[in-house]
Each structure stands twice: as C-alpha cells, then as structure tokens.
Coordinates of C-alpha atoms and ligand atoms in Angstrom, one line a residue:
M7 CA -8.7 24.7 -37.5
E8 CA -10.3 23.5 -39.3
S9 CA -8.2 22.2 -43.0
N10 CA -9.3 23.4 -46.3
R11 CA -10.3 20.6 -47.6
K12 CA -13.4 20.2 -45.0
R13 CA -14.5 23.5 -45.7
T14 CA -16.7 21.8 -48.7
S15 CA -20.6 19.9 -48.0
D16 CA -19.1 17.0 -48.7
W17 CA -15.2 16.7 -48.2
W18 CA -16.0 13.0 -47.3
R19 CA -16.5 12.2 -50.5
T20 CA -13.3 11.8 -51.9
S21 CA -11.8 10.1 -49.1
T22 CA -11.3 6.9 -48.5
V23 CA -12.0 5.6 -44.4
Y24 CA -9.0 3.2 -42.5
Q25 CA -10.5 1.5 -40.6
V26 CA -9.2 0.2 -36.3
Y27 CA -10.3 -1.8 -34.4
P28 CA -7.8 -0.6 -31.6
K29 CA -7.7 -4.7 -29.6
S30 CA -6.1 -5.6 -32.5
F31 CA -4.0 -3.6 -34.2
K32 CA -0.5 -2.4 -32.2
D33 CA -0.6 -2.7 -28.3
T34 CA 2.4 -0.9 -26.5
T35 CA 2.1 -2.0 -23.2
G36 CA 2.6 -5.8 -23.1
R37 CA -0.6 -6.3 -22.0
G38 CA -1.9 -7.8 -24.7
T39 CA -4.2 -6.2 -26.1
G40 CA -3.4 -3.3 -29.0
D41 CA -3.9 0.7 -27.7
I42 CA -4.3 4.1 -28.6
R43 CA -0.6 5.1 -28.3
G44 CA -0.6 2.0 -30.7
L45 CA -2.3 3.8 -33.0
I46 CA -0.3 6.6 -32.7
E47 CA 2.6 5.1 -33.5
K48 CA 1.1 4.0 -36.8
L49 CA 0.1 6.7 -38.4
D50 CA 2.2 7.4 -40.6
Y51 CA 1.6 3.7 -41.9
I52 CA -2.0 4.7 -42.9
K53 CA -0.9 8.0 -43.9
N54 CA 1.3 6.3 -46.2
L55 CA -1.5 4.0 -48.2
G56 CA -3.6 7.7 -49.5
I57 CA -6.0 7.4 -46.7
D58 CA -7.6 9.8 -45.3
I59 CA -10.2 9.4 -42.5
V60 CA -9.6 6.4 -39.5
W61 CA -12.9 5.3 -37.9
L62 CA -11.5 4.3 -34.6
Q63 CA -14.0 1.3 -33.3
P64 CA -15.7 2.1 -29.9
V65 CA -13.0 2.8 -26.7
Y66 CA -15.1 3.9 -24.4
V67 CA -15.6 3.2 -20.7
S68 CA -16.9 -0.5 -20.9
P69 CA -17.0 -4.2 -19.6
Q70 CA -16.0 -5.7 -23.8
N71 CA -18.4 -8.0 -23.2
D72 CA -18.5 -7.3 -26.7
N73 CA -15.4 -5.4 -27.4
G74 CA -16.4 -1.8 -26.5
Y75 CA -19.9 -2.4 -27.8
D76 CA -21.0 -2.3 -24.7
V77 CA -20.6 1.1 -23.2
A78 CA -20.7 2.1 -19.4
D79 CA -19.8 5.3 -19.7
Y80 CA -19.6 7.5 -22.6
Y81 CA -17.4 9.8 -21.8
N82 CA -14.6 8.9 -20.6
I83 CA -11.4 5.7 -22.6
D84 CA -11.1 2.5 -21.6
P85 CA -7.7 2.1 -19.3
A86 CA -7.2 -0.8 -21.2
F87 CA -7.3 1.3 -24.3
G88 CA -5.4 4.3 -23.2
T89 CA -6.4 7.8 -21.4
M90 CA -8.4 11.0 -22.3
E91 CA -4.6 12.1 -22.6
D92 CA -4.3 10.0 -25.0
F93 CA -6.7 10.4 -27.0
D94 CA -6.7 14.0 -27.5
E95 CA -2.9 12.6 -29.0
L96 CA -4.1 10.7 -31.1
V97 CA -6.7 13.9 -32.4
H98 CA -3.6 15.8 -32.8
Q99 CA -1.4 13.7 -34.4
L100 CA -4.0 13.6 -37.1
K101 CA -4.7 17.1 -37.4
K102 CA -0.9 17.8 -37.8
R103 CA -1.0 14.8 -40.3
D104 CA -4.1 16.4 -42.3
M105 CA -5.8 13.4 -41.5
Y106 CA -9.8 13.3 -40.1
L107 CA -11.0 10.8 -37.2
M108 CA -14.3 9.0 -36.9
I109 CA -15.4 7.3 -33.7
D110 CA -17.8 5.0 -33.0
I111 CA -21.6 5.6 -30.6
V112 CA -23.0 2.9 -30.0
V113 CA -26.7 3.8 -28.9
N114 CA -28.9 2.4 -30.5
H115 CA -27.8 -0.4 -26.8
S116 CA -25.8 0.6 -24.2
S117 CA -24.3 -2.1 -20.8
T118 CA -26.3 -3.3 -18.1
E119 CA -22.8 -1.4 -16.1
H120 CA -23.5 1.8 -17.1
R121 CA -25.4 4.0 -14.3
W122 CA -28.8 4.7 -16.5
F123 CA -29.2 1.4 -16.1
K124 CA -27.5 0.6 -12.9
E125 CA -30.5 3.3 -11.6
A126 CA -33.0 1.7 -14.3
R127 CA -33.3 -1.6 -12.6
S128 CA -32.7 -0.5 -8.6
S129 CA -37.3 0.5 -8.8
R130 CA -39.9 0.6 -11.3
D131 CA -40.1 4.3 -10.1
N132 CA -36.7 5.5 -10.5
P133 CA -36.4 7.9 -12.7
Y134 CA -34.3 6.1 -15.5
R135 CA -36.1 3.2 -16.0
D136 CA -38.5 4.9 -19.2
Y137 CA -35.1 4.9 -20.2
Y138 CA -34.9 0.8 -21.4
I139 CA -37.1 -0.8 -22.9
W140 CA -39.1 -2.7 -19.3
R141 CA -42.2 -5.6 -20.3
D142 CA -44.6 -7.2 -18.5
P143 CA -44.0 -10.9 -18.7
A144 CA -46.2 -13.4 -21.0
E145 CA -49.5 -14.9 -18.8
D146 CA -47.3 -17.7 -19.0
G147 CA -44.4 -15.7 -17.1
G148 CA -42.1 -15.6 -19.9
P149 CA -40.5 -13.7 -22.3
P150 CA -43.7 -10.6 -23.4
N151 CA -43.0 -11.3 -27.0
N152 CA -41.0 -14.3 -28.8
W153 CA -38.4 -11.6 -30.6
Q154 CA -35.2 -13.1 -31.1
S155 CA -31.8 -11.8 -30.1
K156 CA -29.1 -11.2 -32.3
F157 CA -26.7 -13.7 -30.6
G158 CA -29.1 -16.6 -30.3
G159 CA -32.0 -17.2 -27.7
S160 CA -34.6 -14.9 -26.7
A161 CA -34.1 -10.9 -26.3
W162 CA -35.8 -10.9 -23.0
Q163 CA -33.9 -10.9 -19.8
Y164 CA -35.7 -10.8 -16.9
D165 CA -35.2 -9.0 -13.6
E166 CA -36.3 -10.6 -10.5
G167 CA -35.9 -7.3 -8.4
T168 CA -38.6 -5.3 -10.1
G169 CA -40.9 -8.3 -12.4
Q170 CA -40.0 -7.2 -15.4
Y171 CA -38.3 -7.6 -18.6
F172 CA -35.8 -5.3 -20.2
L173 CA -34.8 -5.4 -24.5
T174 CA -31.2 -7.3 -25.9
L175 CA -31.0 -6.9 -29.2
F176 CA -27.9 -8.6 -29.1
D177 CA -25.5 -9.8 -25.9
K178 CA -28.0 -10.0 -22.5
T179 CA -25.4 -6.9 -21.9
Q180 CA -26.1 -4.8 -24.3
A181 CA -29.8 -3.0 -23.0
D182 CA -31.6 -1.7 -25.7
L183 CA -31.2 2.5 -24.3
N184 CA -35.8 3.8 -25.1
W185 CA -35.1 6.6 -28.0
E186 CA -39.6 7.0 -27.0
N187 CA -37.8 8.3 -24.2
E188 CA -36.5 12.5 -25.2
K189 CA -34.2 13.0 -22.0
V190 CA -33.1 9.5 -23.9
R191 CA -32.7 11.8 -27.3
E192 CA -31.7 14.9 -25.3
E193 CA -28.4 12.3 -23.1
V194 CA -27.1 11.6 -26.6
V195 CA -26.8 14.7 -29.2
K196 CA -25.1 15.6 -25.2
L197 CA -22.4 13.0 -26.0
L198 CA -22.3 13.2 -29.7
T199 CA -21.5 16.7 -28.4
F200 CA -18.8 16.8 -26.0
W201 CA -17.2 14.1 -28.6
A202 CA -17.6 17.0 -32.1
E203 CA -16.7 20.1 -29.3
K204 CA -13.2 16.8 -28.5
G205 CA -12.9 17.5 -32.7
V206 CA -13.3 14.6 -34.2
D207 CA -14.5 14.8 -38.0
G208 CA -17.2 12.1 -38.0
F209 CA -19.2 9.6 -36.6
R210 CA -19.9 6.3 -37.6
L211 CA -23.3 5.2 -35.5
D212 CA -23.7 1.9 -35.1
V213 CA -26.7 -0.3 -35.5
I214 CA -28.2 2.8 -35.8
N215 CA -31.5 2.1 -37.4
L216 CA -32.8 -0.5 -35.4
I217 CA -33.1 2.0 -32.5
S218 CA -37.3 3.1 -33.7
K219 CA -39.1 0.1 -32.3
D220 CA -43.2 -0.6 -32.9
Q221 CA -44.0 0.6 -29.9
D222 CA -47.0 -2.3 -29.7
F223 CA -43.8 -4.8 -29.3
P224 CA -46.4 -7.4 -31.4
D225 CA -45.0 -11.9 -32.4
D226 CA -43.3 -12.4 -34.9
D227 CA -45.7 -14.8 -37.0
G228 CA -42.2 -15.7 -38.8
T229 CA -44.2 -16.4 -41.7
V230 CA -41.6 -13.3 -43.3
P231 CA -37.7 -14.8 -42.6
P232 CA -35.5 -14.7 -41.1
G233 CA -39.1 -14.2 -38.6
D234 CA -37.2 -13.4 -35.5
G235 CA -38.4 -9.6 -34.5
R236 CA -36.6 -7.9 -36.7
R237 CA -39.1 -6.7 -39.0
F238 CA -40.7 -4.6 -36.0
Y239 CA -37.8 -2.9 -35.1
T240 CA -35.5 -2.6 -38.6
D241 CA -35.9 1.3 -39.9
G242 CA -38.7 1.3 -37.2
P243 CA -42.0 4.0 -37.5
R244 CA -39.3 7.0 -36.1
V245 CA -36.0 5.9 -36.9
H246 CA -35.7 8.9 -39.8
E247 CA -37.0 11.2 -37.1
Y248 CA -34.6 11.0 -34.3
V249 CA -31.4 10.9 -36.9
K250 CA -32.8 13.9 -38.6
E251 CA -32.8 15.3 -34.8
L252 CA -28.6 14.1 -34.3
N253 CA -28.3 15.7 -37.8
E254 CA -29.6 18.8 -37.1
K255 CA -27.9 20.0 -33.3
V256 CA -25.1 18.3 -33.9
F257 CA -24.0 16.8 -37.5
T258 CA -24.7 19.5 -39.4
P259 CA -23.3 21.7 -37.2
F260 CA -20.0 21.0 -36.5
N261 CA -19.8 19.8 -40.2
L262 CA -19.8 15.5 -39.3
V263 CA -19.2 13.3 -41.9
T264 CA -21.2 10.6 -40.5
V265 CA -21.7 6.6 -41.7
G266 CA -25.0 5.0 -40.1
E267 CA -24.3 1.1 -39.8
M268 CA -27.7 -0.5 -41.3
S269 CA -28.5 -3.8 -40.2
S270 CA -31.2 -6.0 -42.6
T271 CA -32.9 -2.0 -44.5
T272 CA -33.7 -1.8 -48.1
L273 CA -32.3 0.4 -50.7
E274 CA -35.6 2.8 -50.0
H275 CA -34.3 4.0 -46.7
C276 CA -30.3 3.8 -46.8
I277 CA -30.9 6.5 -50.0
R278 CA -33.5 8.6 -47.1
Y279 CA -31.1 7.7 -45.2
S280 CA -28.2 9.8 -47.1
N281 CA -29.6 11.5 -49.8
P282 CA -28.2 15.6 -47.9
Q283 CA -31.5 17.0 -48.7
E284 CA -32.7 14.4 -46.6
K285 CA -30.5 15.8 -44.1
E286 CA -29.7 12.7 -41.8
F287 CA -26.7 11.0 -42.9
S288 CA -23.7 11.1 -45.5
M289 CA -23.6 7.9 -46.4
T290 CA -25.1 4.2 -45.0
F291 CA -23.1 0.3 -44.9
N292 CA -25.3 -2.0 -46.2
F293 CA -24.6 -6.2 -45.4
H294 CA -27.0 -7.7 -48.3
H295 CA -24.1 -8.1 -50.4
L296 CA -22.1 -10.3 -47.7
K297 CA -24.7 -12.8 -47.3
V298 CA -25.2 -14.6 -50.7
D299 CA -23.5 -17.4 -48.9
Y300 CA -25.7 -17.6 -46.0
L301 CA -28.4 -20.5 -46.7
N302 CA -31.7 -19.7 -47.0
G303 CA -30.5 -16.2 -45.4
Q304 CA -29.7 -17.7 -42.4
K305 CA -26.0 -16.6 -41.7
W306 CA -25.5 -20.0 -39.2
E307 CA -26.1 -22.2 -42.6
L308 CA -23.6 -22.0 -45.0
K309 CA -23.7 -22.7 -49.1
P310 CA -21.5 -21.4 -51.9
Y311 CA -20.9 -18.4 -52.1
D312 CA -23.7 -16.8 -55.1
F313 CA -21.5 -14.8 -57.6
E314 CA -24.2 -13.8 -59.9
E315 CA -26.3 -12.8 -56.7
L316 CA -23.2 -10.7 -55.2
K317 CA -23.3 -9.0 -58.9
S318 CA -26.6 -8.4 -58.5
V319 CA -26.5 -6.8 -55.6
L320 CA -23.6 -4.8 -55.8
S321 CA -25.4 -3.6 -59.1
E322 CA -28.5 -3.0 -57.6
W323 CA -27.3 -0.7 -54.3
Q324 CA -25.1 1.0 -57.3
T325 CA -28.0 1.8 -59.9
G326 CA -30.0 2.3 -57.1
M327 CA -28.3 4.9 -54.2
Q328 CA -27.5 6.5 -57.6
K329 CA -30.6 7.3 -58.2
G330 CA -31.8 8.1 -55.2
G331 CA -29.3 10.3 -54.7
G332 CA -27.3 8.1 -52.5
W333 CA -23.8 7.1 -51.0
N334 CA -22.9 3.8 -50.3
A335 CA -19.8 3.5 -48.2
L336 CA -18.7 0.7 -49.7
F337 CA -16.7 -2.4 -48.1
W338 CA -15.8 -6.2 -48.3
N339 CA -14.6 -6.5 -44.5
N340 CA -15.0 -5.6 -41.2
H341 CA -14.6 -6.9 -37.7
D342 CA -18.3 -9.2 -37.7
Q343 CA -17.0 -10.6 -41.6
P344 CA -14.5 -13.4 -42.2
H345 CA -12.3 -11.8 -44.5
A346 CA -13.5 -11.5 -48.3
L347 CA -10.1 -12.6 -49.5
T348 CA -11.6 -16.7 -48.2
R349 CA -14.6 -16.6 -49.1
F350 CA -15.0 -14.8 -52.3
T351 CA -12.0 -15.3 -53.9
D352 CA -7.8 -18.0 -53.7
D353 CA -6.8 -16.7 -50.4
G354 CA -3.8 -19.5 -50.8
E355 CA -2.2 -19.9 -54.1
Y356 CA -3.8 -17.2 -56.0
R357 CA -3.7 -14.5 -52.5
E358 CA -2.0 -11.4 -53.6
E359 CA -3.9 -12.0 -56.9
S360 CA -7.4 -12.1 -55.2
A361 CA -6.6 -9.3 -52.5
K362 CA -6.3 -6.7 -55.4
M363 CA -8.5 -8.1 -57.7
L364 CA -10.6 -7.8 -54.7
A365 CA -9.7 -3.8 -53.9
T366 CA -9.6 -3.0 -57.8
T367 CA -13.2 -4.0 -58.1
L368 CA -14.8 -2.2 -54.7
H369 CA -12.8 1.0 -55.2
G370 CA -14.3 1.4 -59.2
L371 CA -17.9 1.8 -57.4
Q372 CA -19.4 5.0 -56.7
G373 CA -19.7 4.8 -52.5
T374 CA -16.5 6.1 -50.4
P375 CA -14.1 2.9 -49.7
Y376 CA -13.4 1.3 -47.0
V377 CA -10.6 -0.4 -45.5
Y378 CA -10.5 -3.1 -43.0
Q379 CA -6.8 -3.0 -40.6
G380 CA -5.1 -5.7 -42.8
E381 CA -6.5 -5.7 -46.1
E382 CA -3.8 -3.9 -47.3
I383 CA -1.7 -6.7 -46.6
G384 CA -4.5 -9.7 -47.8
M385 CA -4.5 -11.1 -44.3
P386 CA -6.9 -14.2 -44.6
D387 CA -9.1 -15.9 -42.1
P388 CA -6.9 -17.9 -40.3
K389 CA -7.1 -22.2 -39.6
W390 CA -8.3 -22.9 -36.6
N391 CA -7.6 -26.3 -34.7
D392 CA -10.0 -25.8 -31.4
I393 CA -12.8 -23.8 -30.2
S394 CA -11.0 -22.4 -27.0
E395 CA -8.8 -20.4 -29.3
Y396 CA -12.5 -18.2 -30.1
R397 CA -12.9 -15.0 -28.4
D398 CA -16.7 -13.8 -29.5
I399 CA -19.3 -13.9 -27.2
E400 CA -21.4 -14.4 -30.8
T401 CA -19.3 -16.9 -32.0
L402 CA -19.9 -19.2 -28.8
N403 CA -23.0 -18.9 -28.5
M404 CA -23.9 -19.8 -31.4
Y405 CA -21.1 -23.0 -31.2
K406 CA -23.6 -24.0 -28.2
I407 CA -26.7 -23.6 -29.9
L408 CA -25.3 -25.4 -32.9
I409 CA -25.1 -28.6 -30.6
E410 CA -28.8 -27.6 -28.6
N411 CA -30.4 -27.6 -32.0
G412 CA -28.2 -31.6 -33.1
K413 CA -25.1 -30.7 -35.5
T414 CA -22.0 -32.6 -33.4
P415 CA -19.4 -30.7 -32.3
E416 CA -17.7 -31.4 -35.6
E417 CA -20.4 -29.3 -38.0
A418 CA -21.4 -27.0 -35.7
A419 CA -16.9 -26.1 -35.0
H420 CA -16.9 -26.3 -39.1
I421 CA -19.6 -23.3 -38.9
V422 CA -18.5 -21.3 -36.6
S423 CA -15.1 -21.4 -39.0
V424 CA -16.5 -20.4 -41.1
R425 CA -18.6 -17.6 -39.5
S426 CA -16.6 -16.3 -36.3
R427 CA -15.8 -13.1 -36.3
D428 CA -12.9 -14.0 -34.6
N429 CA -12.4 -14.5 -38.5
S430 CA -11.3 -10.5 -38.3
R431 CA -10.4 -9.8 -35.2
L432 CA -6.8 -10.9 -35.1
P433 CA -3.9 -9.1 -34.1
M434 CA -2.6 -7.6 -37.5
L435 CA 0.4 -8.4 -38.5
W436 CA 3.0 -5.6 -38.2
D437 CA 6.6 -7.8 -39.1
D438 CA 8.2 -11.1 -39.1
S439 CA 9.5 -11.0 -35.5
D440 CA 7.7 -12.5 -32.2
Q441 CA 4.2 -11.9 -32.1
A442 CA 3.9 -10.1 -35.3
G443 CA 5.0 -7.5 -33.8
F444 CA 1.7 -6.7 -32.4
T445 CA 2.9 -6.9 -28.8
T446 CA 5.3 -7.6 -26.6
G447 CA 3.4 -9.9 -24.0
E448 CA 0.4 -12.4 -24.5
P449 CA -2.3 -11.6 -26.9
W450 CA -5.7 -11.7 -25.7
I451 CA -6.7 -14.2 -28.5
K452 CA -3.8 -16.4 -31.0
I453 CA -2.1 -14.7 -34.3
D454 CA -1.4 -15.9 -37.5
E455 CA 1.1 -18.0 -38.2
R456 CA 1.8 -16.6 -42.1
Y457 CA 3.3 -13.7 -40.2
L458 CA 6.8 -15.2 -41.1
V459 CA 5.2 -14.3 -45.4
I460 CA 2.2 -11.9 -44.8
N461 CA 3.1 -8.7 -42.5
A462 CA 3.5 -5.2 -43.0
K463 CA 6.5 -5.0 -43.3
A464 CA 7.5 -7.0 -46.0
Q465 CA 4.6 -5.4 -47.8
T466 CA 5.2 -1.8 -47.7
E467 CA 8.9 -2.5 -49.2
D468 CA 7.6 -4.5 -51.8
P469 CA 6.5 -2.4 -54.8
D470 CA 4.8 -4.9 -56.2
S471 CA 2.8 -5.7 -52.8
I472 CA -1.2 -5.2 -52.2
Y473 CA -0.6 -3.3 -50.2
H474 CA 1.1 -0.4 -53.0
H475 CA -1.7 -1.2 -54.7
Y476 CA -4.3 -0.3 -52.5
R477 CA -2.2 2.8 -52.3
K478 CA -2.7 3.1 -55.9
L479 CA -6.1 3.1 -55.8
I480 CA -5.9 5.1 -52.9
E481 CA -4.4 8.0 -55.4
L482 CA -7.1 7.1 -58.0
R483 CA -9.6 8.5 -55.8
K484 CA -8.1 11.6 -55.7
K485 CA -7.3 12.4 -59.1
L486 CA -10.5 11.2 -60.5
P487 CA -13.9 12.9 -60.8
I488 CA -15.5 9.8 -63.0
L489 CA -14.7 7.3 -60.0
I490 CA -16.7 10.1 -58.0
H491 CA -19.6 11.2 -60.8
G492 CA -19.6 8.3 -63.1
Q493 CA -22.9 6.2 -64.1
Y494 CA -22.6 2.4 -63.1
I495 CA -24.0 0.1 -65.6
R496 CA -23.2 -3.5 -65.4
L497 CA -21.3 -5.1 -68.7
D498 CA -21.9 -8.4 -67.8
D499 CA -23.7 -10.5 -68.7
K500 CA -24.7 -14.1 -65.5
H501 CA -21.0 -14.3 -66.9
P502 CA -20.1 -17.1 -64.3
H503 CA -17.0 -15.5 -63.7
V504 CA -16.0 -12.2 -64.5
Y505 CA -17.7 -9.1 -63.4
A506 CA -17.2 -6.0 -65.5
Y507 CA -19.0 -3.3 -65.2
A508 CA -18.3 1.4 -66.7
R509 CA -18.2 3.9 -64.5
V510 CA -19.4 6.6 -67.5
T511 CA -19.6 10.0 -68.4
S512 CA -20.2 12.0 -71.2
E513 CA -16.8 12.4 -72.4
E514 CA -15.6 9.5 -70.6
M515 CA -15.7 5.5 -69.9
L516 CA -14.0 3.8 -66.6
I517 CA -13.6 0.3 -67.1
V518 CA -13.4 -2.4 -65.0
V519 CA -12.9 -6.5 -65.5
S520 CA -12.1 -9.2 -62.7
N521 CA -12.1 -12.9 -63.0
F522 CA -13.6 -14.1 -60.3
S523 CA -11.7 -18.2 -61.1
R524 CA -9.2 -20.3 -60.6
E525 CA -10.0 -20.3 -64.5
E526 CA -9.1 -18.3 -67.4
A527 CA -12.1 -16.6 -68.4
L528 CA -12.5 -14.6 -72.0
F529 CA -14.8 -11.4 -72.1
N530 CA -16.8 -10.1 -74.2
F531 CA -18.0 -7.0 -74.5
P532 CA -21.2 -5.3 -74.8
Q533 CA -21.6 -4.1 -78.2
E534 CA -22.4 -0.4 -77.6
I535 CA -18.9 -0.8 -75.4
S536 CA -17.0 -1.9 -78.3
A537 CA -18.7 0.7 -80.3
R538 CA -17.7 3.6 -78.3
L539 CA -14.0 1.8 -77.5
H540 CA -14.0 2.1 -81.3
H541 CA -13.6 6.0 -81.8
A542 CA -11.8 6.4 -78.8
R543 CA -9.1 9.0 -78.1
S544 CA -7.8 7.4 -76.0
T545 CA -7.0 3.9 -73.8
E546 CA -5.1 4.0 -70.6
L547 CA -4.7 0.9 -68.5
L548 CA -5.2 2.9 -65.0
I549 CA -3.9 -0.1 -62.7
S550 CA -3.9 -4.0 -62.4
N551 CA -2.5 -7.0 -60.8
M552 CA -1.6 -8.9 -63.9
E553 CA 2.2 -8.3 -65.9
D554 CA 0.7 -9.1 -69.1
N555 CA -0.9 -4.9 -70.2
L556 CA -2.7 -6.7 -71.8
V557 CA -5.3 -3.9 -74.5
L558 CA -8.3 -3.3 -74.0
S559 CA -10.2 -5.1 -77.0
P560 CA -14.3 -6.2 -77.4
S561 CA -12.2 -9.0 -77.3
V562 CA -10.6 -9.8 -73.8
R563 CA -8.8 -12.4 -71.8
I564 CA -8.3 -12.7 -68.6
Q565 CA -5.8 -14.3 -66.5
P566 CA -7.4 -16.6 -63.0
F567 CA -8.5 -13.7 -60.8
G568 CA -7.1 -11.0 -62.9
S569 CA -8.2 -7.3 -62.8
Y570 CA -8.0 -4.4 -64.8
M571 CA -9.3 -0.8 -65.0
W572 CA -9.4 1.4 -68.4
L573 CA -10.6 5.1 -68.8
I574 CA -11.3 5.9 -71.7
Q575 CA -11.0 9.7 -73.3
D576 CA -13.6 9.6 -75.8
D577 CA -13.0 11.5 -79.5
K578 CA -14.7 15.1 -79.1
E579 CA -15.6 16.1 -82.6
Ligands
GLC623 C1 -22.7 -3.8 -34.7 C2 -20.9 -4.3 -34.7 C3 -21.1 -5.5 -33.9 C4 -21.5 -5.2 -31.9 C5 -23.6 -4.1 -32.6 C6 -24.2 -4.5 -31.9 O1 -23.3 -4.9 -35.9 O2 -20.3 -3.8 -35.6 O3 -19.7 -5.2 -33.5 O4 -21.3 -6.3 -31.5 O5 -23.0 -3.7 -33.8 O6 -23.2 -3.0 -30.8

C-alpha cells in the first residue's frame, strides 16, 4: 500500500536520498563482498539518519567487470548479492519503515554476456543484431570513427565472426544498445514495469543522456574539447523523445521518483529533463561542479581546485534550474568520485569541521540531497601504497594509458591515487572490530586503516558527530519550506575563502556562510542583506559546526572550515 506521503505528486522534494554501493556496504556471508541482507541489517542505521529514499546500485546478474554496470540479465539478482527473496524482503522492510527504494537502471548498454548480445553477435541476420550498434570497418580496416571510450581507447570493438565493429562507450564488455530500434525501447519499458510491479518506488537511470546517437556517426575533428566524440551522442537528437516515452509508459503510471544521471550535459537540457511540465524525470545529476580540479577539462590531468569556479558553477545551476522550473539532485560524493572532503577541504586535522561544513553548504541548496554511504561519518579518500591495491577497471586502464603516453610510473600512480573511483569504493567502516565490521572474511578491496577512529558506531554514539550533523540537516529539510522553495541568491563577491548564499521568500530568509579554508575569514554581507537583517523580527542559528554561537551581523568572522545556517524572519509591518 502506498503511504500518504507518496500520493502527492512531488513527494520526493522534501526527501534526502542515501546511496548504497552494495558491494562495499555490509557482508553477511563472509565472502568479502557486501550483499542485500547486509543492507537490510543496516536499514535502522539509515532510517535513524532521517533518510526516506534508498538508492541501491545494480544487483542484477552481471560478470561484474564494471561492478554491476554491465548487466547480463535485467530480471534476476546476482548470487553475489543474494536472491530475489532477499530483494523482496528488502522492499518489505523498507515499506515497514515508511522508506522508499530507488533502483539503478543501466540501459545505455548491456553486458556482452547478455543473451541479446550473444544472439546479436552470432550472425548478421539474427533478429537481435539490431539491438546493438554495428558498423563496417573504415577503409583501412580500423574502427568506423575516432570516438573514444570513457574508460580509454577506441569506443569500437571488432567482432571477428561477423566482420563488423560494435559500439562500447564504456568498457569493451559494455555494448551500447540501439535505441533507434523500437524493440529495444519496448524491452526497456518491459523491464522497468517488472521492477515497478515488484514495488520499487523509483529509478536512477545510468548515463541516460547518452542513449541517442547521431546516426551519421561522424568523426570528431577535435575542435570542441575534449574531442572524444561525446558531442555526437550527449543529449542526442532523440533523447527527450525516448525519455518521454518511458515517463508516459512507466514513471507516471507508477508515480515513481526518477533521477537521470547526465554525463557532460547542459543546463538547458537538464531543465527539459526535470521540469514537471515536460514529463521526463523528477531530477538530474550533473557533474560540472566536480570538474573544477580537472586541468583543461581533462579528468586525468590534475590541478588544484578552483574555488571560484566551484561557487559559480553551483550558483549557475541553482539560479538556472530555479528559473527554468527544473530540479537538481544535490551531491558531493558518489561511487565514481573521490571524496569532496579530500578534494576541497582538509580531511586530516579539520576532518570533522570540513565534513560538517560541506554538508551544511550542500543541504542549504535547492534540490534533493544525496548522501553517499560513509559521507555521513566523514570517510576520506584512502592512502594508496601500490597499484595492486586498486580494483576499478577504469583506473587500471588509465594507469596503463598514462604510462603509454609518457608519464613515469610514479607520476601515473600519483594521478590515479587522486582520481581513481576506488577512492570512494572502500568498504563502509562500521565499527572498530576486525575489518571494520564489514566482513568476517577477506574484503574484496582494502579497508581504510583509520577505522579505529572513523567508524559508524563511534559516530552514532557521539551527539556532536558528523552523523548527527547530517541528521539535523535532513530534519531541517522536512521542516522548513524555505529550503524547498526559497529563491537562491549568491552573497559573496568572489571571496577567496567564503561561500555565502541566501534562500529568500517574501517573509523569510535563510543564510548559509561557509569558510572553505584553514584561515580565519572575515565576511561582509552585501548592503541589501544587511538592511534586511536590520529589520528582522528574529534571527535563529539553525545549525553550525562551531561552538561560538556566532551572532549574525553585517560583518562576521568565521573560523577555519566554520559554517553557519541562519533563519531570519522579517518584521511584518
Ligand atoms: C555511470 C556509473 C558508473 C559506470 C558507468 C557505465 O557513470 O555511475 O559507475 O561505470 O555509468 O555504466
């Protein structure tokens, strides 16, 4: 039965989502990898944080070359994660707690181990041939065009048996599905319906803005960076049409919450994807704010992060989505990103302050916040000692490619230590027992040695912890409509250390001020705001990570990594 809340059309706007990377969450069998039963065991932990939606990453049958993003069977659970009974039990246990389940849908591509692909590659006239994207070799026998895979190398794989190439934008075992084929779209509707009927409440759609390719498959002449072909398939010609079809056939009939993962997208497209009038998705993820430490936009080239760019990207998306009626998925972290705590702040001496500061900064924005497992206890990136410690396919490919392109092994090792997706894939640190309480066996990837200090048990027991800070923020979102509706205004004028913004309505104003540096910072509010402060009926400090109870005044002094959220009620005349 649907809860009362879910009957409203945009029930998810006051929600906070918790992202679970099941392989690293909790192992109940001792095999060293997490499983669905492990997630069930920890539901109360998630519920206590105030979470109402859990996003579970792929648990379908898969060879696991890309940790489940290579699906070989969309209708069954991989034995590594458990059984369909376990999944049904998860749905049941979530409903019992008045929580919702969002599952991950990976339909830009399937695994080459999928039955469809095996059929497709068996001969050129097999009925499944057209489920995938096949092209003849170029005149010299090489790939049909110069598009590059996101994991390095050509995006095309040659199939000896049938003498053609097939497209793989990610790993060579992730074959892109041909959405031009109506049968493929029918298959997707069918599998989405299957899971919706099982009782899931929503979907996160993996790289969904890549499903419509320019059918001319032109070479990329490199004039628009990064020049790897992405401009011919990103937010492609028919993508909105395809998404609308999914919405009409599945999302709306089942009243689902949906988030599209949008790779290298634009604001204009995200407004279309997420404005309710367009009937596409509930909200979108974009990654522009997490590219501010890419040198020349290249992921595998490092530079110190650009604080001003971070603030202006966040502000542009806040203002733009607000104006266009779109809705942002707000996040600092996920399973593909090194931790923001390590990238943008101080994960050593100021770890606690930094983690809380980042949380307050993000949770004051407009959108639906996502908390990635471990973020709520301040897990930083690990220290990497050797290349043999990594598991991620992208990392291992890129390490080789960096060396082929002239980096020394030391340089390549340094770059991957900063960029590897494995930075966020280490097991959840539950307590200070062996293997951090994650497994009784040998973990599939190393455990961060700091688990004696950084763990969920210690965090839940300490009322001043990062965990409890998140709990308060999540509660505030449920209580304060201004967090949902307030208009976003950036307040700092390129301050070198402070990010400050307001959310305003005609009666109230919410202010967030955060110091992103190790130095004490002085911040002066713009004049209009100071004037409004002057006439305020009341000012309440809603949350802070400092003990100084700083009084809001036109000029404030903020301690290193300090962060404050105030609510100001105007005086009604
Ligand atoms: C998304 C996923 C990532 C995966 C890729 C290919 O970006 O988040 O983990 O490797 O898509 O499916």
